[in-house]
Coordinates of C-alpha atoms and ligand atoms in Angstrom, one line a residue:
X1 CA -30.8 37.9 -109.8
X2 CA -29.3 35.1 -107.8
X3 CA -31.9 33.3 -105.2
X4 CA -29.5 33.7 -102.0
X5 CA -29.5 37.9 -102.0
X6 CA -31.9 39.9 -99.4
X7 CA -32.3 41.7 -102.6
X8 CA -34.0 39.1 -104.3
X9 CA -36.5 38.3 -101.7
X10 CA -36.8 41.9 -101.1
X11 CA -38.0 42.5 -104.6
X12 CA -39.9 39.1 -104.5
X13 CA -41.8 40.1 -101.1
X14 CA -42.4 43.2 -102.7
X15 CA -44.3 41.4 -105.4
X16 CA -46.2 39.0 -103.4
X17 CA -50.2 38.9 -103.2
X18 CA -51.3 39.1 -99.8
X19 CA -54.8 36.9 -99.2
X20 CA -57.0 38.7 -97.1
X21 CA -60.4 36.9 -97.3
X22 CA -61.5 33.7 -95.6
X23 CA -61.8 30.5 -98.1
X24 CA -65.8 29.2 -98.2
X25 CA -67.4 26.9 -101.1
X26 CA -64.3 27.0 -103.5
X27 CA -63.8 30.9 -103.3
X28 CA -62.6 33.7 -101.2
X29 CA -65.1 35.8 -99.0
X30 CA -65.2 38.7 -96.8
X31 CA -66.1 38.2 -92.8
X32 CA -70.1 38.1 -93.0
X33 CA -69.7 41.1 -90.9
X34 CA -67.0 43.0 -92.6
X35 CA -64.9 42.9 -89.6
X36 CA -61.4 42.8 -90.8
X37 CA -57.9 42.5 -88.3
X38 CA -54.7 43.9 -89.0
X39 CA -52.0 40.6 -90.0
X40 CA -48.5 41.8 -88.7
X41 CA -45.0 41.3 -90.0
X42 CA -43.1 40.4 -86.4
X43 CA -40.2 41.5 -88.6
X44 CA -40.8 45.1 -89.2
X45 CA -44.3 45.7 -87.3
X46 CA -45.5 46.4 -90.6
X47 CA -49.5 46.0 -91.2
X48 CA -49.5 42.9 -94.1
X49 CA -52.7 43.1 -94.7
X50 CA -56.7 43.5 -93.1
X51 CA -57.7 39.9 -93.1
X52 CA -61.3 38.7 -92.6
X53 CA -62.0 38.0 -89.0
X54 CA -64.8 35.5 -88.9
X55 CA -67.1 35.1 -86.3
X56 CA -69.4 32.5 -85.4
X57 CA -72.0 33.0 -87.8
X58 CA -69.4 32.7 -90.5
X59 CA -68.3 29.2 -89.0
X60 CA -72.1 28.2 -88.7
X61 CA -72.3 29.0 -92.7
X62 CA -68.7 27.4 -93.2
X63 CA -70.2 23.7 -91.1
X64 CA -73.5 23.8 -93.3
X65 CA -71.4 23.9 -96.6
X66 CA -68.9 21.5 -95.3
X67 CA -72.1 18.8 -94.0
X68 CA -73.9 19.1 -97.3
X69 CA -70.4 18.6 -99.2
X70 CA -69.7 15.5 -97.2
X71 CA -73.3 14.0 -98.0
X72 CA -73.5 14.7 -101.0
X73 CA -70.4 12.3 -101.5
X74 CA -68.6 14.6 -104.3
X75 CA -65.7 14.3 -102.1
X76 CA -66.6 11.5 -99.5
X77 CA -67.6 9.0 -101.6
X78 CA -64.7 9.5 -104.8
X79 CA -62.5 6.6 -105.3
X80 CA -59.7 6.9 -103.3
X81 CA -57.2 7.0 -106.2
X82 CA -59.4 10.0 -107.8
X83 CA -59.1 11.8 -104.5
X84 CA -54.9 10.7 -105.0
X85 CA -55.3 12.3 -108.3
X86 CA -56.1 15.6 -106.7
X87 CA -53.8 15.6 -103.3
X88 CA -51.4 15.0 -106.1
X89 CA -51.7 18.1 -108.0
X90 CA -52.7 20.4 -105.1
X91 CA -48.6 19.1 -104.0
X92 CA -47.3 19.7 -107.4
X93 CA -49.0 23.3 -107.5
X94 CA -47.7 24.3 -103.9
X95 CA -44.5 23.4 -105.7
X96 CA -45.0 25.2 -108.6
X97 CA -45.6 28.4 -105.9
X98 CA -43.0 27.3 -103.7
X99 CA -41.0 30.8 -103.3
X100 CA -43.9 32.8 -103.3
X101 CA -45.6 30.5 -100.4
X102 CA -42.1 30.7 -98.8
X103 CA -42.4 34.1 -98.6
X104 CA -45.8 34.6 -97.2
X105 CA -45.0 32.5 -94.2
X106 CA -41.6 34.5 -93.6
X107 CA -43.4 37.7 -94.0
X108 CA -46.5 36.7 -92.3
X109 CA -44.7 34.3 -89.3
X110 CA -40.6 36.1 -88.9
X111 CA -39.1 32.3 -90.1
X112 CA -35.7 32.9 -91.8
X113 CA -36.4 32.2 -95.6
X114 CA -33.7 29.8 -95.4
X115 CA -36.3 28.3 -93.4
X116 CA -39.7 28.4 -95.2
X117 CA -37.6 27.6 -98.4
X118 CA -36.4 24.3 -97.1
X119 CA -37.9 23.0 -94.8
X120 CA -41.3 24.3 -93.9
X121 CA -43.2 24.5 -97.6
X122 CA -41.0 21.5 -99.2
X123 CA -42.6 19.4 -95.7
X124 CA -46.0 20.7 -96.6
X125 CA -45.3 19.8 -100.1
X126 CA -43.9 15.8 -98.9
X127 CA -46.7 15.1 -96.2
X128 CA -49.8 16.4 -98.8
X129 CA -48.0 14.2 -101.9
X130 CA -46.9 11.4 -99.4
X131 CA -50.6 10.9 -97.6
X132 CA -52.1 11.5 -101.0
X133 CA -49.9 8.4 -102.9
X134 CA -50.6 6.5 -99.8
X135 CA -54.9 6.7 -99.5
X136 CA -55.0 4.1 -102.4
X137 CA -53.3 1.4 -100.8
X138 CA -54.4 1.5 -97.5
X139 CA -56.9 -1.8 -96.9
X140 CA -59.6 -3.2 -94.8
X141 CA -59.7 -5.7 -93.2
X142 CA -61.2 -9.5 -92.6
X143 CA -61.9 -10.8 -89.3
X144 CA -61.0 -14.2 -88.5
X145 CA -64.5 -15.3 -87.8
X146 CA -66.7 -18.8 -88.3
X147 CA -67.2 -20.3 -91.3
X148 CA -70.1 -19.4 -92.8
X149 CA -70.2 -15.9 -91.4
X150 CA -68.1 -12.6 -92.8
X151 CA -67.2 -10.1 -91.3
X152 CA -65.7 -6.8 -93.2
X153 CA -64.0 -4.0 -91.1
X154 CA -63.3 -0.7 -93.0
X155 CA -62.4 2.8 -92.2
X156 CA -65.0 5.3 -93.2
X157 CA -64.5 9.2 -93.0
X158 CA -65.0 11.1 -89.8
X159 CA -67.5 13.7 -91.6
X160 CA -66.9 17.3 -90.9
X161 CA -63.5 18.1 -89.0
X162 CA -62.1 21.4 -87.8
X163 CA -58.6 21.9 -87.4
X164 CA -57.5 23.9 -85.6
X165 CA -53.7 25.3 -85.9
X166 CA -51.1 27.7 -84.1
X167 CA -48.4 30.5 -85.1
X168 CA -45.5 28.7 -84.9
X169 CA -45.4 26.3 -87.6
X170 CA -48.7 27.5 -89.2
X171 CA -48.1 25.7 -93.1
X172 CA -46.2 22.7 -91.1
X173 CA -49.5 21.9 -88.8
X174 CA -52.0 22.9 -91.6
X175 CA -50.3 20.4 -94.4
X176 CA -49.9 17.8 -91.0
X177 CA -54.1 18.1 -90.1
X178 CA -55.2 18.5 -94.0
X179 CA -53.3 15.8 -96.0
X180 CA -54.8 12.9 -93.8
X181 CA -58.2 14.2 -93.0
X182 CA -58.8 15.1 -96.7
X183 CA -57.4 12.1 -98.3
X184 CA -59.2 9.7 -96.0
X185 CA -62.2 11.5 -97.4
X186 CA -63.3 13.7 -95.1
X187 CA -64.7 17.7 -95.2
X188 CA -62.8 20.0 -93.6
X189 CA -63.0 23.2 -92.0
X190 CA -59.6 25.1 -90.8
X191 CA -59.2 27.9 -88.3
X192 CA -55.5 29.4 -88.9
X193 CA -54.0 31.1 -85.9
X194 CA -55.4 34.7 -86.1
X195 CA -51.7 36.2 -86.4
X196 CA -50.8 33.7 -89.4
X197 CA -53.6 32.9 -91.5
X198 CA -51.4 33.6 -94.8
X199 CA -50.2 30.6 -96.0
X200 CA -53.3 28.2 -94.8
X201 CA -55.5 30.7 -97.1
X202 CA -53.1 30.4 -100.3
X203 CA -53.2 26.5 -100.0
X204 CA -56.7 26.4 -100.0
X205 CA -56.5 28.6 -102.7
X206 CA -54.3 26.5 -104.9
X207 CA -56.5 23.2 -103.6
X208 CA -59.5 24.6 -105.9
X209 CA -56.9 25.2 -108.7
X210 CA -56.2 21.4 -108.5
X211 CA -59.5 20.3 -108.8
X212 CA -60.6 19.8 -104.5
X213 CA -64.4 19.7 -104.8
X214 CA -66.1 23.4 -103.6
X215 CA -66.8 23.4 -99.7
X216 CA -64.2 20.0 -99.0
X217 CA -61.9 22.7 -97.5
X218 CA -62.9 26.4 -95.7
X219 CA -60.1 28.1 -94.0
X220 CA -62.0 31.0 -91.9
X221 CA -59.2 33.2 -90.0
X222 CA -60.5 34.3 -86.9
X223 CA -59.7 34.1 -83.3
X224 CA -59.6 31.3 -80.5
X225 CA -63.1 33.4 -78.9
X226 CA -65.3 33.4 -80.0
X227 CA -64.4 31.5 -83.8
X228 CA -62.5 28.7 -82.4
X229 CA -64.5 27.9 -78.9
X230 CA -67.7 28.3 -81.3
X231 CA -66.8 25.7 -83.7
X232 CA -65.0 23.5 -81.1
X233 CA -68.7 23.3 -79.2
X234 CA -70.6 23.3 -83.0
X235 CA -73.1 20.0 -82.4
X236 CA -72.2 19.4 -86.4
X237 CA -68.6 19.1 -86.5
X238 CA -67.6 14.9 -85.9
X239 CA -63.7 15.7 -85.0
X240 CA -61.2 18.1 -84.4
X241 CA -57.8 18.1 -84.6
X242 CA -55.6 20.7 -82.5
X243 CA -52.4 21.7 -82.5
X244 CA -51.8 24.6 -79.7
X245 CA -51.1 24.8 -76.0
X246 CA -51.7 22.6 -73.2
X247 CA -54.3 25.2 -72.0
X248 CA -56.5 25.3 -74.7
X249 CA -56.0 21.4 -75.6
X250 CA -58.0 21.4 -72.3
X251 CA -60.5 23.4 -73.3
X252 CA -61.4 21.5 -76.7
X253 CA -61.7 18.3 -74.3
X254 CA -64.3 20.1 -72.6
X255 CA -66.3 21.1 -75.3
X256 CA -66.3 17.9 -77.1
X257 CA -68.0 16.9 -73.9
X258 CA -70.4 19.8 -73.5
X259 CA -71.4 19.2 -77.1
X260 CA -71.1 16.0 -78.8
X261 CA -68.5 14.1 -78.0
X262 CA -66.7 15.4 -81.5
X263 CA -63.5 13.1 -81.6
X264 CA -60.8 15.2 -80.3
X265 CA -57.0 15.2 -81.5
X266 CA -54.5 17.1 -79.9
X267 CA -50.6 18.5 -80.4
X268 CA -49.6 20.4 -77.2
X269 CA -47.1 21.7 -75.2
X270 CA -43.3 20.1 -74.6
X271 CA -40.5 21.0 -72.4
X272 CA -38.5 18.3 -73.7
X273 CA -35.1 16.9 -72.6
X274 CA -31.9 16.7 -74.5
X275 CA -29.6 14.9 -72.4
X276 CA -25.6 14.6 -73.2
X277 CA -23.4 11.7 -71.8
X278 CA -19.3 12.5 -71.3
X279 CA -18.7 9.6 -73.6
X280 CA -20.9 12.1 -76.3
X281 CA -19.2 13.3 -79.9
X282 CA -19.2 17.2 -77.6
X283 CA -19.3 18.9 -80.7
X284 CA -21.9 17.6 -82.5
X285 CA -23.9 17.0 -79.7
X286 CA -23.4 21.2 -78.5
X287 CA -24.2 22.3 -82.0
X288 CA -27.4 20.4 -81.9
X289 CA -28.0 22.0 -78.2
X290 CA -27.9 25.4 -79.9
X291 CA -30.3 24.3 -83.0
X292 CA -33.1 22.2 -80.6
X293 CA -32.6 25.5 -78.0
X294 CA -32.6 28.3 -80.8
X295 CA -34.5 26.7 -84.0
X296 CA -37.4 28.8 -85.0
X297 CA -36.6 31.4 -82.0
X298 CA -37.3 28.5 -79.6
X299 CA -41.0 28.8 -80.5
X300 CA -41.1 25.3 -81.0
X301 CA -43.4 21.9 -79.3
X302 CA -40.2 20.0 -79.6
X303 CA -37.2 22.0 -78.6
X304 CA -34.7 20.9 -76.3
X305 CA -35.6 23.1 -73.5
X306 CA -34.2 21.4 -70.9
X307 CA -29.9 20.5 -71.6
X308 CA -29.6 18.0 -69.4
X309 CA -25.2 17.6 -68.8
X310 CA -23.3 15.2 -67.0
X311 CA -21.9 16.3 -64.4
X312 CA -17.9 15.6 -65.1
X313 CA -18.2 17.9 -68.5
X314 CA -21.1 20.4 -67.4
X315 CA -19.0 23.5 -67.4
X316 CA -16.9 22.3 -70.6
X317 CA -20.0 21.4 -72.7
X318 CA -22.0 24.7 -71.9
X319 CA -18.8 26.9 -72.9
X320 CA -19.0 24.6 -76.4
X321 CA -23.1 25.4 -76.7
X322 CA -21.8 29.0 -76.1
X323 CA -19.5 29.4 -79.1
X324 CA -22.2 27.4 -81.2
X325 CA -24.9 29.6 -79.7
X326 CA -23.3 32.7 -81.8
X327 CA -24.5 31.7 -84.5
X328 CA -28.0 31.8 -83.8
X329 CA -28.0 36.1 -83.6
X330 CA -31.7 37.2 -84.6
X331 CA -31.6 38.6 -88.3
X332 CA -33.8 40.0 -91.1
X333 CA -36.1 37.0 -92.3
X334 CA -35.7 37.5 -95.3
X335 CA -31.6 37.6 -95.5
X336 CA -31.1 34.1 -96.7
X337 CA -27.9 34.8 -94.3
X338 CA -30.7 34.4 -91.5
X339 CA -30.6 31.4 -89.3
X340 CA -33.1 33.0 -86.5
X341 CA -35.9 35.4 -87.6
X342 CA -38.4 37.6 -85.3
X343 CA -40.9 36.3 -82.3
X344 CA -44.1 36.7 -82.9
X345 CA -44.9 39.5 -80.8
X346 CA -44.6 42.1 -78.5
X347 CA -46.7 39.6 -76.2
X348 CA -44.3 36.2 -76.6
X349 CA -41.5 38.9 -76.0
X350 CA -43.0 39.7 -72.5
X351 CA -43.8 36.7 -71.5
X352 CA -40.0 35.4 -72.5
X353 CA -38.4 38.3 -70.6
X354 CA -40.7 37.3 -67.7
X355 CA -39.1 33.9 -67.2
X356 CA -35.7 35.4 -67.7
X357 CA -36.6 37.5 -64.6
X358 CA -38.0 34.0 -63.1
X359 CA -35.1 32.3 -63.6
X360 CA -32.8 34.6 -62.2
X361 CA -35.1 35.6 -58.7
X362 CA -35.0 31.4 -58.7
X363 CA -31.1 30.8 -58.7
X364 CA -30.1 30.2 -62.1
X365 CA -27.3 31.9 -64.0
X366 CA -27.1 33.4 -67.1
X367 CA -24.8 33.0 -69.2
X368 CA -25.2 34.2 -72.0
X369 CA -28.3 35.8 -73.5
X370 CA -31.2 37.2 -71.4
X371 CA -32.5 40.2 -73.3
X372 CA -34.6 41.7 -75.7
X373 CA -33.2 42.8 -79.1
X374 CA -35.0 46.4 -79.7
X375 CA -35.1 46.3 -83.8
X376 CA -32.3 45.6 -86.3
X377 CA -32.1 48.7 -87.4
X378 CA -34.0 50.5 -90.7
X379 CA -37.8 49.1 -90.7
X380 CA -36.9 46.3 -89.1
X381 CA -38.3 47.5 -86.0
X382 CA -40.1 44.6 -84.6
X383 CA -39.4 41.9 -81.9
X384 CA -36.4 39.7 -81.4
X385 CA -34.9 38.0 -78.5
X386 CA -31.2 36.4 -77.9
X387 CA -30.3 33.1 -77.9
X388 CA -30.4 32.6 -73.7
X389 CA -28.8 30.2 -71.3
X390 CA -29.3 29.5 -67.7
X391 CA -26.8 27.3 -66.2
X392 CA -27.0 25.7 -62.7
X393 CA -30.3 25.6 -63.3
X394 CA -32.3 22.6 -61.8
X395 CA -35.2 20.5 -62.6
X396 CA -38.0 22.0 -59.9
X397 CA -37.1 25.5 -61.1
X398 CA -40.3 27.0 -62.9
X399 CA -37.9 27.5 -66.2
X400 CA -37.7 23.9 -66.0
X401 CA -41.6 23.0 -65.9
X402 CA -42.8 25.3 -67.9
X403 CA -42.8 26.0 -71.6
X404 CA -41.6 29.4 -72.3
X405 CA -41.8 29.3 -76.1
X406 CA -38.4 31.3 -76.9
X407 CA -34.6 31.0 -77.2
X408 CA -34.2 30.1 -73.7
X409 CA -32.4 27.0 -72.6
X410 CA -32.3 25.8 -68.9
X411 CA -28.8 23.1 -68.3
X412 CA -29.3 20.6 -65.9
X413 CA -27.0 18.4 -64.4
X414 CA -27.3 15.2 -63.6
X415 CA -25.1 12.1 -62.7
X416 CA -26.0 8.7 -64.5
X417 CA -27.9 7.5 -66.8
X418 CA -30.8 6.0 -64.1
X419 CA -30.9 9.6 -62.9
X420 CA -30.9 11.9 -66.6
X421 CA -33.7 9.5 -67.0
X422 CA -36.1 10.3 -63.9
X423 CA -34.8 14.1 -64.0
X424 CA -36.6 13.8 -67.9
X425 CA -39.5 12.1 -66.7
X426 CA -40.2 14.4 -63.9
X427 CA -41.8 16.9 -66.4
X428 CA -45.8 16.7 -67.1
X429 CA -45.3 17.2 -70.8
X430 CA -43.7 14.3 -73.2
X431 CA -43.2 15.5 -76.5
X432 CA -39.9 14.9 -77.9
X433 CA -36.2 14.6 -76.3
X434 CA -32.9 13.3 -77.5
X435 CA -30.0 11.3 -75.8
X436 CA -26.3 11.5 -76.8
X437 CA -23.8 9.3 -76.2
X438 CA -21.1 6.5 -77.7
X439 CA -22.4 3.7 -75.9
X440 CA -24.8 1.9 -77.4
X441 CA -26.2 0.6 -74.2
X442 CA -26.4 4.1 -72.4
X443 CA -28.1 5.5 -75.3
X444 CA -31.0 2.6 -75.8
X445 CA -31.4 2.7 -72.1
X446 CA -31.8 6.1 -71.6
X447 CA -34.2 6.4 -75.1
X448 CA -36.0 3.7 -74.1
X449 CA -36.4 5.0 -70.2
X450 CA -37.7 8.6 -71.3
X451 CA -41.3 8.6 -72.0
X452 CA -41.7 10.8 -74.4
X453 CA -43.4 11.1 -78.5
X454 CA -40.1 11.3 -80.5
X455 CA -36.5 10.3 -79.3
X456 CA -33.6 11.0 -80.9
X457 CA -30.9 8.9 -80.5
X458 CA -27.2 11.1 -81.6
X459 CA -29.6 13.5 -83.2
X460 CA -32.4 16.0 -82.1
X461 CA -35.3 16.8 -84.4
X462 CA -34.9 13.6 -86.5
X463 CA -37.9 11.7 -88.3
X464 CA -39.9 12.6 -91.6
X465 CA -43.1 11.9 -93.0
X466 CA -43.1 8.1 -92.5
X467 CA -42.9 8.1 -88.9
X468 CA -45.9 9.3 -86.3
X469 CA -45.5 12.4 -84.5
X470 CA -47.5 13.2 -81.2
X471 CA -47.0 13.2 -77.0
X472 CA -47.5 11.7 -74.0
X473 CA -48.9 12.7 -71.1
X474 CA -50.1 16.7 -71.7
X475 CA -48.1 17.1 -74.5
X476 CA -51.5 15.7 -76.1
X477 CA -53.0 12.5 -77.8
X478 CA -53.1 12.6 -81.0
X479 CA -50.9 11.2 -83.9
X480 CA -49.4 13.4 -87.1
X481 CA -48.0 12.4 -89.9
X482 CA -47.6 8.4 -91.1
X483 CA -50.6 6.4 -91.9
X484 CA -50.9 6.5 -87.8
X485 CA -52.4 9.6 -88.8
X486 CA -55.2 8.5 -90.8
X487 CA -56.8 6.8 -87.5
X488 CA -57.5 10.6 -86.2
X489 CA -59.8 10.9 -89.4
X490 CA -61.5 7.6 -89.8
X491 CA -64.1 5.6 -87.7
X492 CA -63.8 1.8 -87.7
X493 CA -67.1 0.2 -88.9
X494 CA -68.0 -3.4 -89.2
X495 CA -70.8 -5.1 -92.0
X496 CA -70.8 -8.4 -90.3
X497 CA -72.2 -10.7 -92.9
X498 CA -74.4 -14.2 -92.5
X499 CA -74.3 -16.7 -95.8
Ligands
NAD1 P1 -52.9 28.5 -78.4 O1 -53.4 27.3 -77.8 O2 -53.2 29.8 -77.7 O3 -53.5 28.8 -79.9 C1 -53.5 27.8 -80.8 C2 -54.8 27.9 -81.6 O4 -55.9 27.7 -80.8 C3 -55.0 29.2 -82.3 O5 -55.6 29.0 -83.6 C4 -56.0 29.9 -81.4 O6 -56.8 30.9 -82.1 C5 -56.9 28.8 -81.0 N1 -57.6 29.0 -79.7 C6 -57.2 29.7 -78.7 N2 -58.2 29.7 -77.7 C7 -59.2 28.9 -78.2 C8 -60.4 28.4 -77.6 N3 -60.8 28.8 -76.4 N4 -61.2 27.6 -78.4 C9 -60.8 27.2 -79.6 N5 -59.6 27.6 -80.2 C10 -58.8 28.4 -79.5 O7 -51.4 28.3 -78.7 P2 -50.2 29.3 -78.8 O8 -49.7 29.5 -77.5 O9 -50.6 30.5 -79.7 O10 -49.2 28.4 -79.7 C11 -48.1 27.8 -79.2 C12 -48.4 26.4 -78.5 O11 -48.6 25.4 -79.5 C13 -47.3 25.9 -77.7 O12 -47.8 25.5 -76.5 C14 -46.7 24.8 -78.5 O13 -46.0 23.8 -77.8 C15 -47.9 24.2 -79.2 N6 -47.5 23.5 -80.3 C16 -47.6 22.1 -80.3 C17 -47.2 21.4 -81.4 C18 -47.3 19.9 -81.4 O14 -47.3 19.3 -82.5 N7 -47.3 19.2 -80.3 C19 -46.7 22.0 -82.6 C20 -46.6 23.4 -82.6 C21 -47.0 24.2 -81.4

């Protein structure tokens, strides 16, 4: 049976193992408690399976493993290319798995399979082989000091991290936090998102096959409170690495300093600007509207929230994003016809709807989009939303400020290029953004003027494993992906030497 039939994936989902026990010491255990929570297909509101819910005392088990693993140097203390050696085969087994991994995170998350197929396993796959053939070539370094003296500066592991990771891209962010913290030597202890802890339990899973030491990595399912607020204040843990909302990036600063000053890491939110010149190629820059608006449901750090327009093409350009905009209709997830899937839940549905009703009470227009999609049809009974746009919208409006985490885009007007830059930077996030235009001169400026993560210059959502990935302001501090990444995981130590 051909690959690109619902059928096939149909039969294939049918076929799939669900994991439903938490990852400890190299094998899969129950919650010490027994408690179990329902994981839901957003698709079809289908119960997946009853996965282990872990509670503190699981996590307090999960850190003693993790700090005896890391001193006894099994994993800590291997030679960087032997630790390559492993990385290596853990990519080529996800590989190997690739469909039936694809499948869990469709089933598990509502992401098209077009989706999980191509882009979000074959990234895992890339940044775990890419980080892994890397961690051998990385060097110290020597300082320039006096003769006579030596001085040797190294990067040595953190110790015990915790990751912690959301729904929205839940293999993306787990391969992003666990191919540098694990090659750079490190234990590691990862708390899935509660409503997607599928495909983070069938890595670890497959990082046993390929050899990763027993209690290197323990994914424990389980929810923000008490698991993740537990672990986040655990005296025993030496860094964590987030990737959530703004809110909760907050509260991880806080406990780090309530506890002990773990080193803290953090992805958050973005309402990020995508801003289109006259002088633009219209089309391609009003297709990429609808993918950075609609991508993923919207439910994406680095969409293109805010559609910033000049003003002498504004009404032209927004009928363009229209017509492009039908082609993002919500769709079965596993239809490799799909191109947007189910939101999450009945909860993101709600809170979507309730900036629709914002945005309207505030003087926007909609103009196309707005509501609610009440089921497909058969079982697929679960939550969707249309692709939405507000025009007239402006930049003080609340559907400007804050992140909404849907298919809902907010067009902006502005004048010049000194003005798209200060309505972009009149935002408290800084995640991502994009600038289009034919003039090389508008375009650096303006790219150069937005302070933002990731700029895309005639594109939006570019880069790949070789480039960092992180924000400014609250759209958090840390750095994924690249070898930047491997400063998250490391401390810098000197041996300062006297001969
Ligand atoms: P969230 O912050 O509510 O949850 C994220 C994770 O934090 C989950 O695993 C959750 O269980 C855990 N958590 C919640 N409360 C906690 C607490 N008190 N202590 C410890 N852990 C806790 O995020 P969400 O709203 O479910 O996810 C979407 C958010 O993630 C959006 O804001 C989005 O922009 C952001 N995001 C950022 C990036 C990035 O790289 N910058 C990528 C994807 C998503």
């Amino acid at each position: 049976m051909s690959n690109n039939t619902l059928e096939y994936w149909q039969t294939k989902a049918a076929q799939t193992a669900i994991p439903a026990n938490a990852w400890i010491n190299g094998k899969p255990a129950p919650a010490l408690s027994g408690k179990t929570r329902s994981c839901i297909n957003p698709a079809t509101g289908k119960v997946l399976a009853e996965v282990a819910e872990c509670q503190p005392e699981d996590g307090d088990l999960a850190v003693n493993i993790a700090r005896d693993t890391f001193n006894s140097g099994v994993w800590s203390n291997m030679a960087p290319g032997e630790r390559k050696k492993i990385l290596v085969r853990w990519a080529e087994l996800i590989e190997a798995n690739l469909e039936e991994i694809a499948i869990l995170e469709t089933l598990d998350a509502g992401k098209p399979i077009s989706d999980t197929t191509s882009v979000d396993v074959p990234s895992a796959i890339n940044t775990i082989r890419w980080t892994a053939e890397a961690i051998d070539k990385v060097y110290g370094e020597i300082a320039p000091t006096a003769p006579g003296t030596l001085a040797l500066i190294e990067r040595l592991p953190l110790g015990v991290v915790l990751a912690i990771v959301p729904w929205n891209f839940p293999l993306s962010t787990t391969a992003w936090k666990l191919a540098p913290s694990l090659a750079a030597g490190n234990s590691v202890i990862l708390k899935p998102d509660p409503k997607t802890p599928l495909t983070a339990l069938k890595l670890a899973e497959l990082a046993t096959e390929a050899g990763l030491p027993d209690g290197v990595l323990n994914v424990l399912p389980g929810d923000g409170l008490p698991l993740g607020q537990h672990l986040s204040l655990h005296p025993d843990i030496d860094g964590q690495t987030f990737t959530g909302s703004t809110a909760v990036g907050k509260l991880l600063m806080q406990y780090s300093g309530q506890s002990n000053l773990k080193r803290t890491f953090l992805e958050l939110g973005g309402k990020s600007a995508n801003i289109v010149f006259a002088d633009a190629d219209l089309d391609k820059a009003a297709l990429w509207a609808a993918v950075a608006g609609f991508y993923n449901c919207g439910q994406t750090c680095t969409a293109g929230t805010r559609l910033l327009v000049q003003d002498s093409i504004y009404d032209e350009f927004l009928e363009k994003v229209a017509e492009y905009a039908k082609g993002w209709q919500p769709g079965n997830p596993l239809d490799p016809n799909t191109s947007m899937g189910a939101v999450i839940d009945q909860r993101q549905i709600d809170t979507i709807q309730k900036y629709v009703g914002i945005g309207e009470e505030e003087g926007a227009e909609l103009l196309f989009g707005g509501e609610a999609v009440d089921g497909l049809g058969g079982e697929l009974t679960g939550c969707y939303h249309q692709p939405t746009l507000f025009k007239g919208a402006r930049n003080d409006m609340t559907i400007a400020q804050e992140e909404i985490f849907g298919p809902v885009v907010s067009a902006i007007p502005f004048t010049d290029a000194d003005d798209a830059i200060r309505i972009a930077n009149d935002s408290k996030y800084g995640l991502a953004g994009g600038v289009w235009s034919q003039n090389i001169n508008t375009a650096l400026k303006v790219a150069n003027g937005v302070r933002t993560g990731t700029m895309g210059v005639n594109n939006y959502f570019g880069g790949d494993i070789t480039v960092p990935f992180g924000g400014f302001g609250e759209s958090g501090n840390g750095r994924d992906k690249s070898l930047h990444a491997l400063n998250d995981y490391t401390e810098l130590k000197t041996t300062w030497i006297e001969y």
